[in-house]
Amino acid sequence: MYKRILAAGIVLAILCAVMVTHATTEKCQKACEAKKACNSPKPLATKNMVHIAVIVRDVEKASKAWADLFGMEVPQWSLNDPPEKSNILYRGKTTDARLKTAFLKFDNLRVELMEPVGGPSIWMDFLQTKGEGVHHIAFDVKGIEEQIANIESWGMPLVQRGEWTVYTGGCYTYFESEPQLGVILELLE
C-alpha cells in the first residue's frame, strides 16, 4: 500500500511539474509574441506619394529643359530657409546646407528639381558621389516621430531632417533606404 501511495505521489508531482512548466512556457511564449508584435516593423502608414526628386547641378537650366520637353511653363525656383529657420540635422549634426528647388506639376505627381548649395547634406553627398539623377521619393505622413521609429525598425536609419516654411511649412526626413528600396525615402509632415 505504501508503495502505491508513493508511486501515486510521484506521478502527481510529475504531472504538477509538467502543468507548471507548460503554463510558464505558454505565458513566456505569449509575452515573446507580444514583444515581437510591438517591436516588429509595421507597413508605412500612407500610400500618398507626393513627389519624385531629381538632384541637378543647375536648377534654372534643368527647370527650362523639363518645361520645354513637356510644354509647360518654366517653374520659379526658391531657396530653402537659412539654417536658423530650417533646423537641418545631417547625420545628427547641424549644418548650413541650403537647397534651390523648383516643382513641376504633372496631372498625377510632382517632380522636384533640387540644386544643393552650402554645407554638408544628403543632397550634396548625392551630387558629389553619383552626379545628377533621381534622389528620392517622398510620401506625406501623419505622426512623423512615430514614423521615424518605424522606418528605422526596418533597418533604414534617419540621415537628415529639417523644417521648411517656403511652401506650406512642416518637417521633412530622409532615410538611408537605398540598400532596401534602391532610392532614398523621404517622409513629409
CSV table of C-alpha atoms in Angstrom, one decimal, residues 3-153:
chain,number,residue,atom,x,y,z
A,3,LYS,CA,4.5,1.8,-2.5
A,4,ARG,CA,1.2,2.7,-4.3
A,5,ILE,CA,0.8,5.9,-2.3
A,6,LEU,CA,4.5,6.8,-3.0
A,7,ALA,CA,4.0,5.9,-6.7
A,8,ALA,CA,0.8,8.0,-6.9
A,9,GLY,CA,2.6,10.9,-5.2
A,10,ILE,CA,5.5,10.7,-7.7
A,11,VAL,CA,3.1,10.7,-10.6
A,12,LEU,CA,1.2,13.6,-9.1
A,13,ALA,CA,4.4,15.6,-8.6
A,14,ILE,CA,5.4,14.9,-12.2
A,15,LEU,CA,2.0,16.0,-13.5
A,16,CYS,CA,2.2,19.2,-11.5
A,17,ALA,CA,5.7,19.9,-12.7
A,18,VAL,CA,4.6,19.4,-16.3
A,19,MET,CA,1.5,21.6,-15.9
A,20,VAL,CA,3.5,24.4,-14.3
A,21,THR,CA,6.2,24.2,-16.9
A,22,HIS,CA,3.6,24.2,-19.7
A,23,ALA,CA,1.8,27.2,-18.2
A,24,THR,CA,5.1,29.1,-17.7
A,25,THR,CA,6.2,28.2,-21.2
A,26,GLU,CA,2.9,29.3,-22.7
A,27,LYS,CA,3.0,32.5,-20.7
A,28,CYS,CA,6.6,33.2,-21.9
A,29,GLN,CA,5.6,32.4,-25.5
A,30,LYS,CA,2.7,34.9,-25.3
A,31,ALA,CA,5.0,37.5,-23.8
A,32,CYS,CA,7.6,37.0,-26.5
A,33,GLU,CA,5.0,37.2,-29.2
A,34,ALA,CA,3.6,40.4,-27.8
A,35,LYS,CA,7.0,41.9,-27.6
A,36,LYS,CA,7.8,40.9,-31.2
A,37,ALA,CA,4.5,42.4,-32.3
A,38,CYS,CA,5.4,45.7,-30.6
A,39,ASN,CA,8.9,45.8,-31.9
A,40,SER,CA,8.4,44.4,-35.4
A,41,PRO,CA,8.3,46.8,-38.3
A,42,LYS,CA,4.9,47.9,-39.5
A,43,PRO,CA,3.9,48.9,-43.0
A,44,LEU,CA,4.3,52.7,-43.7
A,45,ALA,CA,1.0,54.3,-42.7
A,46,THR,CA,0.5,56.1,-46.0
A,47,LYS,CA,0.0,55.5,-49.7
A,48,ASN,CA,0.3,59.2,-50.6
A,49,MET,CA,3.3,59.6,-52.8
A,50,VAL,CA,3.7,63.3,-53.4
A,51,HIS,CA,6.8,63.8,-55.5
A,52,ILE,CA,9.9,62.3,-57.1
A,53,ALA,CA,13.0,64.4,-56.6
A,54,VAL,CA,15.9,64.8,-59.0
A,55,ILE,CA,19.3,66.3,-58.0
A,56,VAL,CA,20.7,68.7,-60.6
A,57,ARG,CA,23.7,71.0,-60.9
A,58,ASP,CA,21.7,74.0,-62.1
A,59,VAL,CA,18.1,74.2,-61.1
A,60,GLU,CA,17.3,77.0,-63.6
A,61,LYS,CA,18.8,75.2,-66.6
A,62,ALA,CA,17.1,71.9,-65.6
A,63,SER,CA,13.7,73.6,-65.0
A,64,LYS,CA,13.8,75.1,-68.5
A,65,ALA,CA,14.8,71.7,-70.0
A,66,TRP,CA,11.9,69.9,-68.3
A,67,ALA,CA,9.4,72.6,-69.1
A,68,ASP,CA,10.4,72.7,-72.7
A,69,LEU,CA,10.2,68.9,-73.1
A,70,PHE,CA,6.7,68.7,-71.6
A,71,GLY,CA,5.4,72.0,-73.0
A,72,MET,CA,4.9,73.6,-69.5
A,73,GLU,CA,5.6,77.0,-68.0
A,74,VAL,CA,9.1,77.2,-66.5
A,75,PRO,CA,8.6,76.9,-62.7
A,76,GLN,CA,10.0,79.5,-60.4
A,77,TRP,CA,12.7,78.2,-58.1
A,78,SER,CA,13.2,79.1,-54.4
A,79,LEU,CA,15.9,78.8,-51.8
A,80,ASN,CA,15.1,76.9,-48.6
A,81,ASP,CA,15.2,78.8,-45.3
A,82,PRO,CA,18.5,79.7,-43.7
A,83,PRO,CA,19.9,77.4,-41.0
A,84,GLU,CA,18.5,79.4,-38.1
A,85,LYS,CA,15.0,78.6,-39.5
A,86,SER,CA,15.4,75.3,-41.2
A,87,ASN,CA,17.0,73.4,-38.3
A,88,ILE,CA,18.7,70.9,-40.5
A,89,LEU,CA,20.4,68.0,-38.9
A,90,TYR,CA,22.6,65.9,-41.1
A,91,ARG,CA,23.8,62.7,-39.6
A,92,GLY,CA,22.9,64.1,-36.2
A,93,LYS,CA,24.8,67.4,-36.6
A,94,THR,CA,23.6,70.9,-37.5
A,95,THR,CA,24.6,72.1,-41.0
A,96,ASP,CA,24.3,75.3,-43.0
A,97,ALA,CA,23.2,73.3,-46.1
A,98,ARG,CA,20.8,75.1,-48.5
A,99,LEU,CA,18.8,73.9,-51.4
A,100,LYS,CA,17.4,75.6,-54.5
A,101,THR,CA,14.2,73.8,-55.6
A,102,ALA,CA,11.6,74.0,-58.4
A,103,PHE,CA,8.5,71.9,-58.7
A,104,LEU,CA,7.0,70.7,-62.0
A,105,LYS,CA,3.3,69.8,-61.6
A,106,PHE,CA,2.0,66.9,-63.6
A,107,ASP,CA,-1.5,65.5,-63.5
A,108,ASN,CA,-0.8,62.8,-61.0
A,109,LEU,CA,2.5,63.8,-59.4
A,110,ARG,CA,5.1,66.5,-58.9
A,111,VAL,CA,8.8,66.4,-59.9
A,112,GLU,CA,11.1,68.3,-57.6
A,113,LEU,CA,14.3,69.6,-59.1
A,114,MET,CA,17.0,70.1,-56.4
A,115,GLU,CA,20.3,72.0,-56.6
A,116,PRO,CA,22.3,71.6,-53.4
A,117,VAL,CA,24.3,74.7,-52.1
A,118,GLY,CA,26.1,75.3,-48.9
A,119,GLY,CA,27.3,72.8,-46.3
A,120,PRO,CA,27.2,69.1,-45.9
A,121,SER,CA,23.9,67.4,-46.7
A,122,ILE,CA,22.3,64.3,-48.2
A,123,TRP,CA,21.8,66.4,-51.3
A,124,MET,CA,25.4,67.4,-51.7
A,125,ASP,CA,26.6,63.9,-50.9
A,126,PHE,CA,24.4,62.5,-53.7
A,127,LEU,CA,25.6,65.1,-56.2
A,128,GLN,CA,29.3,64.6,-55.3
A,129,THR,CA,29.1,60.8,-55.4
A,130,LYS,CA,26.5,60.0,-58.0
A,131,GLY,CA,26.1,63.2,-60.0
A,132,GLU,CA,22.7,64.2,-61.3
A,133,GLY,CA,19.8,61.8,-61.0
A,134,VAL,CA,16.7,60.6,-59.1
A,135,HIS,CA,17.4,61.3,-55.5
A,136,HIS,CA,14.3,60.3,-53.5
A,137,ILE,CA,10.6,59.5,-53.5
A,138,ALA,CA,8.5,61.5,-51.0
A,139,PHE,CA,5.4,60.5,-49.0
A,140,ASP,CA,3.1,62.5,-46.8
A,141,VAL,CA,2.6,61.0,-43.3
A,142,LYS,CA,1.0,61.8,-40.0
A,143,GLY,CA,2.9,61.4,-36.7
A,144,ILE,CA,6.4,61.9,-38.1
A,145,GLU,CA,8.2,60.8,-34.9
A,146,GLU,CA,6.4,57.5,-34.8
A,147,GLN,CA,7.1,57.0,-38.5
A,148,ILE,CA,10.8,57.7,-38.0
A,149,ALA,CA,11.0,55.0,-35.3
A,150,ASN,CA,9.0,52.6,-37.6
A,151,ILE,CA,11.2,53.2,-40.7
A,152,GLU,CA,14.4,52.8,-38.6
A,153,SER,CA,13.0,49.4,-37.3
